[in-house]
């Protein structure tokens, strides 16, 4: 019998046209070692924003291109500004997941060339924004959530539109494409989970095609 303690069955849920949530799609633990290998090469850092303050979310990248922010603005770069070396390779574990879930929403041949890794400590969120630094909005953004849960807020094509809240839990994958691709979205400050006192943060991986 299903009870509160049974793991959730993986399932696909269309929240809105272009916004598809894949609940409990992966075993989050299987990704952590791979992420740690990346962080040893390109460590997490608090990037400066064009507004002149350090971002509260810690970030790094892997893949041919990495998203970077500084006082000048945002851009995709082929090398890590901290080392001058190329970003760590995009692991096959990541690119296969991104390609498989994109195919589930009818987008064949999605080959991400950028993976942004965001780390949220408790109390940290991300303000409302659009993702528009990529060349071709035909391609989706595939997001993987790991660790602590987050409340993701999306308000359609207007920053101040009506908010829709979506819970993103460990192992959930969200695919954003088509009419949702330029939706405004943000992350509410992360809360500790009294049921999982050993969890202290959340990771989010976004797979993108920058070029
Ligand atoms: C909906 N990251 O890195 S991922 C980002 O959880 C970002 O770290 C959040 O927003 C995070 O830019 C949310 C899910 C996501 C990503 C891009 C979207 C949802 C989106 C673009 C349009 C609409
Ligand atoms: Fe975003």
JSON list of C-alpha atoms and ligand atoms in Angstrom, two decimals:
[
{"chain": "A", "resi": 1, "resn": "UNK", "atom": "CA", "xyz": [0.00, 0.00, 0.00]},
{"chain": "A", "resi": 2, "resn": "UNK", "atom": "CA", "xyz": [1.20, 3.50, -0.77]},
{"chain": "A", "resi": 3, "resn": "UNK", "atom": "CA", "xyz": [1.97, 5.53, 2.34]},
{"chain": "A", "resi": 4, "resn": "UNK", "atom": "CA", "xyz": [3.75, 8.74, 3.28]},
{"chain": "A", "resi": 5, "resn": "UNK", "atom": "CA", "xyz": [7.10, 6.99, 3.32]},
{"chain": "A", "resi": 6, "resn": "UNK", "atom": "CA", "xyz": [6.99, 5.26, -0.07]},
{"chain": "A", "resi": 7, "resn": "UNK", "atom": "CA", "xyz": [9.16, 6.94, -2.66]},
{"chain": "A", "resi": 8, "resn": "UNK", "atom": "CA", "xyz": [7.22, 8.80, -5.31]},
{"chain": "A", "resi": 9, "resn": "UNK", "atom": "CA", "xyz": [6.77, 7.00, -8.63]},
{"chain": "A", "resi": 10, "resn": "UNK", "atom": "CA", "xyz": [8.42, 8.91, -11.47]},
{"chain": "A", "resi": 11, "resn": "UNK", "atom": "CA", "xyz": [5.77, 10.70, -13.51]},
{"chain": "A", "resi": 12, "resn": "UNK", "atom": "CA", "xyz": [5.40, 13.47, -16.06]},
{"chain": "A", "resi": 13, "resn": "UNK", "atom": "CA", "xyz": [3.14, 16.46, -15.39]},
{"chain": "A", "resi": 14, "resn": "UNK", "atom": "CA", "xyz": [2.40, 19.30, -17.84]},
{"chain": "A", "resi": 15, "resn": "UNK", "atom": "CA", "xyz": [1.99, 22.42, -15.71]},
{"chain": "A", "resi": 16, "resn": "UNK", "atom": "CA", "xyz": [1.38, 24.79, -18.62]},
{"chain": "A", "resi": 17, "resn": "UNK", "atom": "CA", "xyz": [2.12, 24.66, -22.34]},
{"chain": "A", "resi": 18, "resn": "UNK", "atom": "CA", "xyz": [5.94, 24.53, -22.53]},
{"chain": "A", "resi": 19, "resn": "UNK", "atom": "CA", "xyz": [6.39, 23.82, -18.81]},
{"chain": "A", "resi": 20, "resn": "UNK", "atom": "CA", "xyz": [6.70, 20.09, -18.07]},
{"chain": "A", "resi": 21, "resn": "UNK", "atom": "CA", "xyz": [7.66, 18.71, -14.67]},
{"chain": "A", "resi": 22, "resn": "UNK", "atom": "CA", "xyz": [9.16, 15.23, -14.37]},
{"chain": "A", "resi": 23, "resn": "UNK", "atom": "CA", "xyz": [8.66, 14.30, -10.69]},
{"chain": "A", "resi": 24, "resn": "UNK", "atom": "CA", "xyz": [11.19, 12.01, -8.99]},
{"chain": "A", "resi": 25, "resn": "UNK", "atom": "CA", "xyz": [12.80, 11.43, -12.38]},
{"chain": "A", "resi": 26, "resn": "UNK", "atom": "CA", "xyz": [16.34, 10.70, -11.23]},
{"chain": "A", "resi": 27, "resn": "UNK", "atom": "CA", "xyz": [18.12, 9.40, -8.16]},
{"chain": "A", "resi": 28, "resn": "UNK", "atom": "CA", "xyz": [19.74, 12.65, -7.03]},
{"chain": "A", "resi": 29, "resn": "UNK", "atom": "CA", "xyz": [22.50, 10.84, -5.14]},
{"chain": "A", "resi": 30, "resn": "UNK", "atom": "CA", "xyz": [23.90, 9.50, -8.42]},
{"chain": "A", "resi": 31, "resn": "UNK", "atom": "CA", "xyz": [24.68, 13.06, -9.56]},
{"chain": "A", "resi": 32, "resn": "UNK", "atom": "CA", "xyz": [26.46, 14.34, -6.47]},
{"chain": "A", "resi": 33, "resn": "UNK", "atom": "CA", "xyz": [29.86, 12.69, -7.09]},
{"chain": "A", "resi": 34, "resn": "UNK", "atom": "CA", "xyz": [29.90, 13.98, -10.65]},
{"chain": "A", "resi": 35, "resn": "UNK", "atom": "CA", "xyz": [29.13, 17.49, -9.43]},
{"chain": "A", "resi": 36, "resn": "UNK", "atom": "CA", "xyz": [31.92, 17.30, -6.84]},
{"chain": "A", "resi": 37, "resn": "UNK", "atom": "CA", "xyz": [34.43, 16.41, -9.58]},
{"chain": "A", "resi": 38, "resn": "UNK", "atom": "CA", "xyz": [33.37, 19.53, -11.50]},
{"chain": "A", "resi": 39, "resn": "UNK", "atom": "CA", "xyz": [33.66, 21.74, -8.41]},
{"chain": "A", "resi": 40, "resn": "UNK", "atom": "CA", "xyz": [37.25, 20.56, -7.88]},
{"chain": "A", "resi": 41, "resn": "UNK", "atom": "CA", "xyz": [38.16, 22.04, -11.29]},
{"chain": "A", "resi": 42, "resn": "UNK", "atom": "CA", "xyz": [35.87, 25.11, -11.41]},
{"chain": "A", "resi": 43, "resn": "UNK", "atom": "CA", "xyz": [34.82, 25.95, -7.86]},
{"chain": "A", "resi": 44, "resn": "UNK", "atom": "CA", "xyz": [31.54, 27.58, -6.94]},
{"chain": "A", "resi": 45, "resn": "UNK", "atom": "CA", "xyz": [31.75, 31.37, -6.71]},
{"chain": "A", "resi": 46, "resn": "UNK", "atom": "CA", "xyz": [29.53, 34.36, -6.01]},
{"chain": "A", "resi": 47, "resn": "UNK", "atom": "CA", "xyz": [29.55, 36.27, -9.28]},
{"chain": "A", "resi": 48, "resn": "UNK", "atom": "CA", "xyz": [29.20, 40.04, -9.36]},
{"chain": "A", "resi": 49, "resn": "UNK", "atom": "CA", "xyz": [26.00, 41.34, -10.90]},
{"chain": "A", "resi": 50, "resn": "UNK", "atom": "CA", "xyz": [25.74, 44.38, -13.18]},
{"chain": "A", "resi": 51, "resn": "UNK", "atom": "CA", "xyz": [23.94, 46.00, -10.21]},
{"chain": "A", "resi": 52, "resn": "UNK", "atom": "CA", "xyz": [27.24, 45.88, -8.33]},
{"chain": "A", "resi": 53, "resn": "UNK", "atom": "CA", "xyz": [26.66, 43.23, -5.67]},
{"chain": "A", "resi": 54, "resn": "UNK", "atom": "CA", "xyz": [27.73, 39.61, -5.28]},
{"chain": "A", "resi": 55, "resn": "UNK", "atom": "CA", "xyz": [25.03, 37.06, -6.11]},
{"chain": "A", "resi": 56, "resn": "UNK", "atom": "CA", "xyz": [23.77, 35.10, -3.08]},
{"chain": "A", "resi": 57, "resn": "UNK", "atom": "CA", "xyz": [23.53, 31.95, -5.20]},
{"chain": "A", "resi": 58, "resn": "UNK", "atom": "CA", "xyz": [26.95, 30.32, -5.68]},
{"chain": "A", "resi": 59, "resn": "UNK", "atom": "CA", "xyz": [27.55, 29.30, -9.30]},
{"chain": "A", "resi": 60, "resn": "UNK", "atom": "CA", "xyz": [29.85, 27.47, -11.65]},
{"chain": "A", "resi": 61, "resn": "UNK", "atom": "CA", "xyz": [29.56, 25.72, -15.03]},
{"chain": "A", "resi": 62, "resn": "UNK", "atom": "CA", "xyz": [30.57, 22.76, -17.09]},
{"chain": "A", "resi": 63, "resn": "UNK", "atom": "CA", "xyz": [30.44, 22.19, -20.83]},
{"chain": "A", "resi": 64, "resn": "UNK", "atom": "CA", "xyz": [31.81, 24.09, -23.84]},
{"chain": "A", "resi": 65, "resn": "UNK", "atom": "CA", "xyz": [30.25, 27.35, -22.58]},
{"chain": "A", "resi": 66, "resn": "UNK", "atom": "CA", "xyz": [29.56, 28.72, -19.13]},
{"chain": "A", "resi": 67, "resn": "UNK", "atom": "CA", "xyz": [27.20, 31.48, -18.06]},
{"chain": "A", "resi": 68, "resn": "UNK", "atom": "CA", "xyz": [29.05, 34.27, -16.33]},
{"chain": "A", "resi": 69, "resn": "UNK", "atom": "CA", "xyz": [28.03, 37.53, -14.72]},
{"chain": "A", "resi": 70, "resn": "UNK", "atom": "CA", "xyz": [30.18, 40.50, -13.82]},
{"chain": "A", "resi": 71, "resn": "UNK", "atom": "CA", "xyz": [29.83, 44.26, -13.44]},
{"chain": "A", "resi": 72, "resn": "UNK", "atom": "CA", "xyz": [29.74, 44.58, -17.26]},
{"chain": "A", "resi": 73, "resn": "UNK", "atom": "CA", "xyz": [26.83, 42.19, -17.79]},
{"chain": "A", "resi": 74, "resn": "UNK", "atom": "CA", "xyz": [26.01, 38.56, -18.54]},
{"chain": "A", "resi": 75, "resn": "UNK", "atom": "CA", "xyz": [27.57, 36.35, -21.20]},
{"chain": "A", "resi": 76, "resn": "UNK", "atom": "CA", "xyz": [28.45, 32.79, -22.14]},
{"chain": "A", "resi": 77, "resn": "UNK", "atom": "CA", "xyz": [32.21, 32.22, -22.00]},
{"chain": "A", "resi": 78, "resn": "UNK", "atom": "CA", "xyz": [34.30, 29.27, -23.27]},
{"chain": "A", "resi": 79, "resn": "UNK", "atom": "CA", "xyz": [36.70, 29.52, -20.31]},
{"chain": "A", "resi": 80, "resn": "UNK", "atom": "CA", "xyz": [36.44, 29.93, -16.55]},
{"chain": "A", "resi": 81, "resn": "UNK", "atom": "CA", "xyz": [37.44, 33.53, -15.70]},
{"chain": "A", "resi": 82, "resn": "UNK", "atom": "CA", "xyz": [38.98, 32.26, -12.42]},
{"chain": "A", "resi": 83, "resn": "UNK", "atom": "CA", "xyz": [41.51, 29.97, -14.13]},
{"chain": "A", "resi": 84, "resn": "UNK", "atom": "CA", "xyz": [41.49, 31.00, -17.79]},
{"chain": "A", "resi": 85, "resn": "UNK", "atom": "CA", "xyz": [41.06, 27.28, -18.61]},
{"chain": "A", "resi": 86, "resn": "UNK", "atom": "CA", "xyz": [38.08, 25.71, -20.40]},
{"chain": "A", "resi": 87, "resn": "UNK", "atom": "CA", "xyz": [35.14, 24.82, -18.15]},
{"chain": "A", "resi": 88, "resn": "UNK", "atom": "CA", "xyz": [35.09, 21.15, -17.04]},
{"chain": "A", "resi": 89, "resn": "UNK", "atom": "CA", "xyz": [33.64, 18.71, -19.58]},
{"chain": "A", "resi": 90, "resn": "UNK", "atom": "CA", "xyz": [29.89, 18.19, -19.67]},
{"chain": "A", "resi": 91, "resn": "UNK", "atom": "CA", "xyz": [29.48, 14.65, -18.27]},
{"chain": "A", "resi": 92, "resn": "UNK", "atom": "CA", "xyz": [27.60, 12.16, -20.44]},
{"chain": "A", "resi": 93, "resn": "UNK", "atom": "CA", "xyz": [25.32, 11.51, -17.43]},
{"chain": "A", "resi": 94, "resn": "UNK", "atom": "CA", "xyz": [24.14, 15.13, -17.76]},
{"chain": "A", "resi": 95, "resn": "UNK", "atom": "CA", "xyz": [23.85, 15.41, -21.55]},
{"chain": "A", "resi": 96, "resn": "UNK", "atom": "CA", "xyz": [22.00, 12.08, -21.79]},
{"chain": "A", "resi": 97, "resn": "UNK", "atom": "CA", "xyz": [19.43, 13.14, -19.19]},
{"chain": "A", "resi": 98, "resn": "UNK", "atom": "CA", "xyz": [18.90, 16.50, -20.90]},
{"chain": "A", "resi": 99, "resn": "UNK", "atom": "CA", "xyz": [18.50, 14.88, -24.31]},
{"chain": "A", "resi": 100, "resn": "UNK", "atom": "CA", "xyz": [16.14, 12.17, -23.01]},
{"chain": "A", "resi": 101, "resn": "UNK", "atom": "CA", "xyz": [13.75, 14.54, -21.23]},
{"chain": "A", "resi": 102, "resn": "UNK", "atom": "CA", "xyz": [13.78, 16.99, -24.14]},
{"chain": "A", "resi": 103, "resn": "UNK", "atom": "CA", "xyz": [12.73, 14.10, -26.40]},
{"chain": "A", "resi": 104, "resn": "UNK", "atom": "CA", "xyz": [9.86, 13.36, -23.95]},
{"chain": "A", "resi": 105, "resn": "UNK", "atom": "CA", "xyz": [8.37, 16.77, -24.80]},
{"chain": "A", "resi": 106, "resn": "UNK", "atom": "CA", "xyz": [8.91, 16.27, -28.54]},
{"chain": "A", "resi": 107, "resn": "UNK", "atom": "CA", "xyz": [12.24, 18.09, -28.91]},
{"chain": "A", "resi": 108, "resn": "UNK", "atom": "CA", "xyz": [14.63, 15.72, -30.65]},
{"chain": "A", "resi": 109, "resn": "UNK", "atom": "CA", "xyz": [18.39, 16.23, -30.93]},
{"chain": "A", "resi": 110, "resn": "UNK", "atom": "CA", "xyz": [18.77, 18.60, -27.98]},
{"chain": "A", "resi": 111, "resn": "UNK", "atom": "CA", "xyz": [22.52, 18.86, -27.48]},
{"chain": "A", "resi": 112, "resn": "UNK", "atom": "CA", "xyz": [23.25, 21.19, -24.57]},
{"chain": "A", "resi": 113, "resn": "UNK", "atom": "CA", "xyz": [26.55, 23.08, -24.78]},
{"chain": "A", "resi": 114, "resn": "UNK", "atom": "CA", "xyz": [26.29, 24.72, -21.36]},
{"chain": "A", "resi": 115, "resn": "UNK", "atom": "CA", "xyz": [25.42, 23.56, -17.86]},
{"chain": "A", "resi": 116, "resn": "UNK", "atom": "CA", "xyz": [25.01, 26.17, -15.12]},
{"chain": "A", "resi": 117, "resn": "UNK", "atom": "CA", "xyz": [25.34, 24.79, -11.59]},
{"chain": "A", "resi": 118, "resn": "UNK", "atom": "CA", "xyz": [23.59, 26.87, -8.90]},
{"chain": "A", "resi": 119, "resn": "UNK", "atom": "CA", "xyz": [24.04, 26.20, -5.18]},
{"chain": "A", "resi": 120, "resn": "UNK", "atom": "CA", "xyz": [21.55, 27.63, -2.67]},
{"chain": "A", "resi": 121, "resn": "UNK", "atom": "CA", "xyz": [22.26, 27.71, 1.05]},
{"chain": "A", "resi": 122, "resn": "UNK", "atom": "CA", "xyz": [19.33, 27.96, 3.45]},
{"chain": "A", "resi": 123, "resn": "UNK", "atom": "CA", "xyz": [17.78, 31.44, 3.26]},
{"chain": "A", "resi": 124, "resn": "UNK", "atom": "CA", "xyz": [19.00, 32.06, -0.28]},
{"chain": "A", "resi": 125, "resn": "UNK", "atom": "CA", "xyz": [16.66, 32.61, -3.23]},
{"chain": "A", "resi": 126, "resn": "UNK", "atom": "CA", "xyz": [16.85, 33.99, -6.75]},
{"chain": "A", "resi": 127, "resn": "UNK", "atom": "CA", "xyz": [14.95, 37.08, -7.85]},
{"chain": "A", "resi": 128, "resn": "UNK", "atom": "CA", "xyz": [12.52, 37.14, -10.76]},
{"chain": "A", "resi": 129, "resn": "UNK", "atom": "CA", "xyz": [14.24, 37.19, -14.15]},
{"chain": "A", "resi": 130, "resn": "UNK", "atom": "CA", "xyz": [14.10, 35.90, -17.71]},
{"chain": "A", "resi": 131, "resn": "UNK", "atom": "CA", "xyz": [16.73, 33.67, -19.33]},
{"chain": "A", "resi": 132, "resn": "UNK", "atom": "CA", "xyz": [17.53, 35.30, -22.65]},
{"chain": "A", "resi": 133, "resn": "UNK", "atom": "CA", "xyz": [21.28, 35.08, -23.09]},
{"chain": "A", "resi": 134, "resn": "UNK", "atom": "CA", "xyz": [20.97, 32.04, -25.36]},
{"chain": "A", "resi": 135, "resn": "UNK", "atom": "CA", "xyz": [21.10, 32.40, -29.14]},
{"chain": "A", "resi": 136, "resn": "UNK", "atom": "CA", "xyz": [18.03, 30.39, -30.18]},
{"chain": "A", "resi": 137, "resn": "UNK", "atom": "CA", "xyz": [14.94, 30.15, -27.99]},
{"chain": "A", "resi": 138, "resn": "UNK", "atom": "CA", "xyz": [13.75, 27.11, -29.95]},
{"chain": "A", "resi": 139, "resn": "UNK", "atom": "CA", "xyz": [15.95, 25.02, -27.64]},
{"chain": "A", "resi": 140, "resn": "UNK", "atom": "CA", "xyz": [14.64, 24.24, -24.17]},
{"chain": "A", "resi": 141, "resn": "UNK", "atom": "CA", "xyz": [16.17, 24.75, -20.77]},
{"chain": "A", "resi": 142, "resn": "UNK", "atom": "CA", "xyz": [16.28, 21.52, -18.79]},
{"chain": "A", "resi": 143, "resn": "UNK", "atom": "CA", "xyz": [16.57, 21.94, -15.01]},
{"chain": "A", "resi": 144, "resn": "UNK", "atom": "CA", "xyz": [17.51, 19.28, -12.43]},
{"chain": "A", "resi": 145, "resn": "UNK", "atom": "CA", "xyz": [16.87, 19.89, -8.72]},
{"chain": "A", "resi": 146, "resn": "UNK", "atom": "CA", "xyz": [18.96, 18.15, -6.04]},
{"chain": "A", "resi": 147, "resn": "UNK", "atom": "CA", "xyz": [18.95, 18.25, -2.23]},
{"chain": "A", "resi": 148, "resn": "UNK", "atom": "CA", "xyz": [16.62, 20.60, -0.34]},
{"chain": "A", "resi": 149, "resn": "UNK", "atom": "CA", "xyz": [13.29, 21.49, -1.97]},
{"chain": "A", "resi": 150, "resn": "UNK", "atom": "CA", "xyz": [12.52, 24.89, -3.47]},
{"chain": "A", "resi": 151, "resn": "UNK", "atom": "CA", "xyz": [9.40, 26.81, -4.31]},
{"chain": "A", "resi": 152, "resn": "UNK", "atom": "CA", "xyz": [9.79, 27.95, -7.89]},
{"chain": "A", "resi": 153, "resn": "UNK", "atom": "CA", "xyz": [7.64, 30.93, -8.94]},
{"chain": "A", "resi": 154, "resn": "UNK", "atom": "CA", "xyz": [6.65, 31.65, -12.50]},
{"chain": "A", "resi": 155, "resn": "UNK", "atom": "CA", "xyz": [4.59, 34.67, -13.60]},
{"chain": "A", "resi": 156, "resn": "UNK", "atom": "CA", "xyz": [4.30, 34.26, -17.37]},
{"chain": "A", "resi": 157, "resn": "UNK", "atom": "CA", "xyz": [5.42, 36.97, -19.75]},
{"chain": "A", "resi": 158, "resn": "UNK", "atom": "CA", "xyz": [5.16, 39.73, -17.13]},
{"chain": "A", "resi": 159, "resn": "UNK", "atom": "CA", "xyz": [7.42, 40.25, -14.14]},
{"chain": "A", "resi": 160, "resn": "UNK", "atom": "CA", "xyz": [4.44, 41.33, -12.07]},
{"chain": "A", "resi": 161, "resn": "UNK", "atom": "CA", "xyz": [1.97, 38.82, -13.50]},
{"chain": "A", "resi": 162, "resn": "UNK", "atom": "CA", "xyz": [0.08, 36.38, -11.28]},
{"chain": "A", "resi": 163, "resn": "UNK", "atom": "CA", "xyz": [2.55, 34.01, -9.59]},
{"chain": "A", "resi": 164, "resn": "UNK", "atom": "CA", "xyz": [2.21, 30.29, -10.03]},
{"chain": "A", "resi": 165, "resn": "UNK", "atom": "CA", "xyz": [4.13, 28.24, -7.41]},
{"chain": "A", "resi": 166, "resn": "UNK", "atom": "CA", "xyz": [5.77, 24.91, -8.20]},
{"chain": "A", "resi": 167, "resn": "UNK", "atom": "CA", "xyz": [7.53, 22.71, -5.65]},
{"chain": "A", "resi": 168, "resn": "UNK", "atom": "CA", "xyz": [10.86, 21.40, -6.96]},
{"chain": "A", "resi": 169, "resn": "UNK", "atom": "CA", "xyz": [12.16, 18.44, -4.97]},
{"chain": "A", "resi": 170, "resn": "UNK", "atom": "CA", "xyz": [15.25, 16.25, -5.09]},
{"chain": "A", "resi": 171, "resn": "UNK", "atom": "CA", "xyz": [15.36, 14.36, -8.39]},
{"chain": "A", "resi": 172, "resn": "UNK", "atom": "CA", "xyz": [12.75, 16.53, -10.16]},
{"chain": "A", "resi": 173, "resn": "UNK", "atom": "CA", "xyz": [13.43, 17.65, -13.72]},
{"chain": "A", "resi": 174, "resn": "UNK", "atom": "CA", "xyz": [11.70, 20.64, -15.33]},
{"chain": "A", "resi": 175, "resn": "UNK", "atom": "CA", "xyz": [11.71, 21.27, -19.08]},
{"chain": "A", "resi": 176, "resn": "UNK", "atom": "CA", "xyz": [10.97, 24.80, -20.27]},
{"chain": "A", "resi": 177, "resn": "UNK", "atom": "CA", "xyz": [10.35, 25.42, -23.96]},
{"chain": "A", "resi": 178, "resn": "UNK", "atom": "CA", "xyz": [8.01, 26.97, -26.52]},
{"chain": "A", "resi": 179, "resn": "UNK", "atom": "CA", "xyz": [5.61, 29.56, -25.07]},
{"chain": "A", "resi": 180, "resn": "UNK", "atom": "CA", "xyz": [7.20, 29.27, -21.59]},
{"chain": "A", "resi": 181, "resn": "UNK", "atom": "CA", "xyz": [10.79, 29.74, -22.73]},
{"chain": "A", "resi": 182, "resn": "UNK", "atom": "CA", "xyz": [10.92, 33.45, -21.86]},
{"chain": "A", "resi": 183, "resn": "UNK", "atom": "CA", "xyz": [8.62, 33.34, -18.82]},
{"chain": "A", "resi": 184, "resn": "UNK", "atom": "CA", "xyz": [9.66, 35.35, -15.76]},
{"chain": "A", "resi": 185, "resn": "UNK", "atom": "CA", "xyz": [10.65, 33.05, -12.91]},
{"chain": "A", "resi": 186, "resn": "UNK", "atom": "CA", "xyz": [12.42, 33.01, -9.56]},
{"chain": "A", "resi": 187, "resn": "UNK", "atom": "CA", "xyz": [13.20, 30.84, -6.54]},
{"chain": "A", "resi": 188, "resn": "UNK", "atom": "CA", "xyz": [11.80, 31.61, -3.05]},
{"chain": "A", "resi": 189, "resn": "UNK", "atom": "CA", "xyz": [14.40, 31.55, -0.26]},
{"chain": "A", "resi": 190, "resn": "UNK", "atom": "CA", "xyz": [15.25, 27.92, 0.54]},
{"chain": "A", "resi": 191, "resn": "UNK", "atom": "CA", "xyz": [14.09, 26.58, 3.90]},
{"chain": "A", "resi": 192, "resn": "UNK", "atom": "CA", "xyz": [15.63, 23.89, 6.09]},
{"chain": "A", "resi": 193, "resn": "UNK", "atom": "CA", "xyz": [13.69, 20.60, 6.22]},
{"chain": "A", "resi": 194, "resn": "UNK", "atom": "CA", "xyz": [13.20, 19.39, 9.82]},
{"chain": "A", "resi": 195, "resn": "UNK", "atom": "CA", "xyz": [12.67, 15.86, 8.46]},
{"chain": "A", "resi": 196, "resn": "UNK", "atom": "CA", "xyz": [16.09, 15.90, 6.74]},
{"chain": "A", "resi": 197, "resn": "UNK", "atom": "CA", "xyz": [18.36, 17.79, 9.17]},
{"chain": "A", "resi": 198, "resn": "UNK", "atom": "CA", "xyz": [21.47, 16.60, 7.33]},
{"chain": "A", "resi": 199, "resn": "UNK", "atom": "CA", "xyz": [20.50, 18.54, 4.19]},
{"chain": "A", "resi": 200, "resn": "UNK", "atom": "CA", "xyz": [21.97, 22.04, 4.12]},
{"chain": "A", "resi": 201, "resn": "UNK", "atom": "CA", "xyz": [21.62, 23.16, 0.54]},
{"chain": "A", "resi": 202, "resn": "UNK", "atom": "CA", "xyz": [20.03, 22.78, -2.84]},
{"chain": "A", "resi": 203, "resn": "UNK", "atom": "CA", "xyz": [21.72, 22.36, -6.19]},
{"chain": "A", "resi": 204, "resn": "UNK", "atom": "CA", "xyz": [20.09, 23.23, -9.48]},
{"chain": "A", "resi": 205, "resn": "UNK", "atom": "CA", "xyz": [21.62, 22.25, -12.80]},
{"chain": "A", "resi": 206, "resn": "UNK", "atom": "CA", "xyz": [20.33, 23.92, -15.95]},
{"chain": "A", "resi": 207, "resn": "UNK", "atom": "CA", "xyz": [21.22, 22.41, -19.32]},
{"chain": "A", "resi": 208, "resn": "UNK", "atom": "CA", "xyz": [21.14, 24.91, -22.14]},
{"chain": "A", "resi": 209, "resn": "UNK", "atom": "CA", "xyz": [22.19, 25.51, -25.70]},
{"chain": "A", "resi": 210, "resn": "UNK", "atom": "CA", "xyz": [24.04, 28.83, -25.57]},
{"chain": "A", "resi": 211, "resn": "UNK", "atom": "CA", "xyz": [25.14, 28.91, -29.22]},
{"chain": "B", "resi": 1, "resn": "LIG", "atom": "C1", "xyz": [11.10, 28.91, -16.37]},
{"chain": "B", "resi": 1, "resn": "LIG", "atom": "N1", "xyz": [17.49, 28.73, -11.99]},
{"chain": "B", "resi": 1, "resn": "LIG", "atom": "O1", "xyz": [19.63, 29.48, -13.42]},
{"chain": "B", "resi": 1, "resn": "LIG", "atom": "S1", "xyz": [15.58, 26.36, -12.73]},
{"chain": "B", "resi": 1, "resn": "LIG", "atom": "C2", "xyz": [18.54, 30.06, -13.67]},
{"chain": "B", "resi": 1, "resn": "LIG", "atom": "O2", "xyz": [16.32, 26.61, -9.51]},
{"chain": "B", "resi": 1, "resn": "LIG", "atom": "C3", "xyz": [17.35, 29.72, -12.86]},
{"chain": "B", "resi": 1, "resn": "LIG", "atom": "O3", "xyz": [18.24, 27.53, -9.82]},
{"chain": "B", "resi": 1, "resn": "LIG", "atom": "C4", "xyz": [16.43, 28.34, -11.07]},
{"chain": "B", "resi": 1, "resn": "LIG", "atom": "O4", "xyz": [16.33, 30.31, -13.01]},
{"chain": "B", "resi": 1, "resn": "LIG", "atom": "C5", "xyz": [17.03, 27.41, -10.06]},
{"chain": "B", "resi": 1, "resn": "LIG", "atom": "O5", "xyz": [18.39, 30.87, -14.56]},
{"chain": "B", "resi": 1, "resn": "LIG", "atom": "C6", "xyz": [15.24, 27.76, -11.76]},
{"chain": "B", "resi": 1, "resn": "LIG", "atom": "C7", "xyz": [14.10, 26.20, -13.68]},
{"chain": "B", "resi": 1, "resn": "LIG", "atom": "C8", "xyz": [13.92, 27.20, -14.77]},
{"chain": "B", "resi": 1, "resn": "LIG", "atom": "C9", "xyz": [14.97, 27.64, -15.53]},
{"chain": "B", "resi": 1, "resn": "LIG", "atom": "C10", "xyz": [14.74, 28.52, -16.58]},
{"chain": "B", "resi": 1, "resn": "LIG", "atom": "C11", "xyz": [13.45, 28.95, -16.88]},
{"chain": "B", "resi": 1, "resn": "LIG", "atom": "C12", "xyz": [12.66, 27.62, -15.04]},
{"chain": "B", "resi": 1, "resn": "LIG", "atom": "C13", "xyz": [12.41, 28.50, -16.08]},
{"chain": "B", "resi": 1, "resn": "LIG", "atom": "C14", "xyz": [13.16, 29.81, -17.95]},
{"chain": "B", "resi": 1, "resn": "LIG", "atom": "C15", "xyz": [11.87, 30.19, -18.20]},
{"chain": "B", "resi": 1, "resn": "LIG", "atom": "C16", "xyz": [10.84, 29.75, -17.41]},
{"chain": "B", "resi": 2, "resn": "LIG", "atom": "FE1", "xyz": [16.44, 31.41, -14.85]}
]
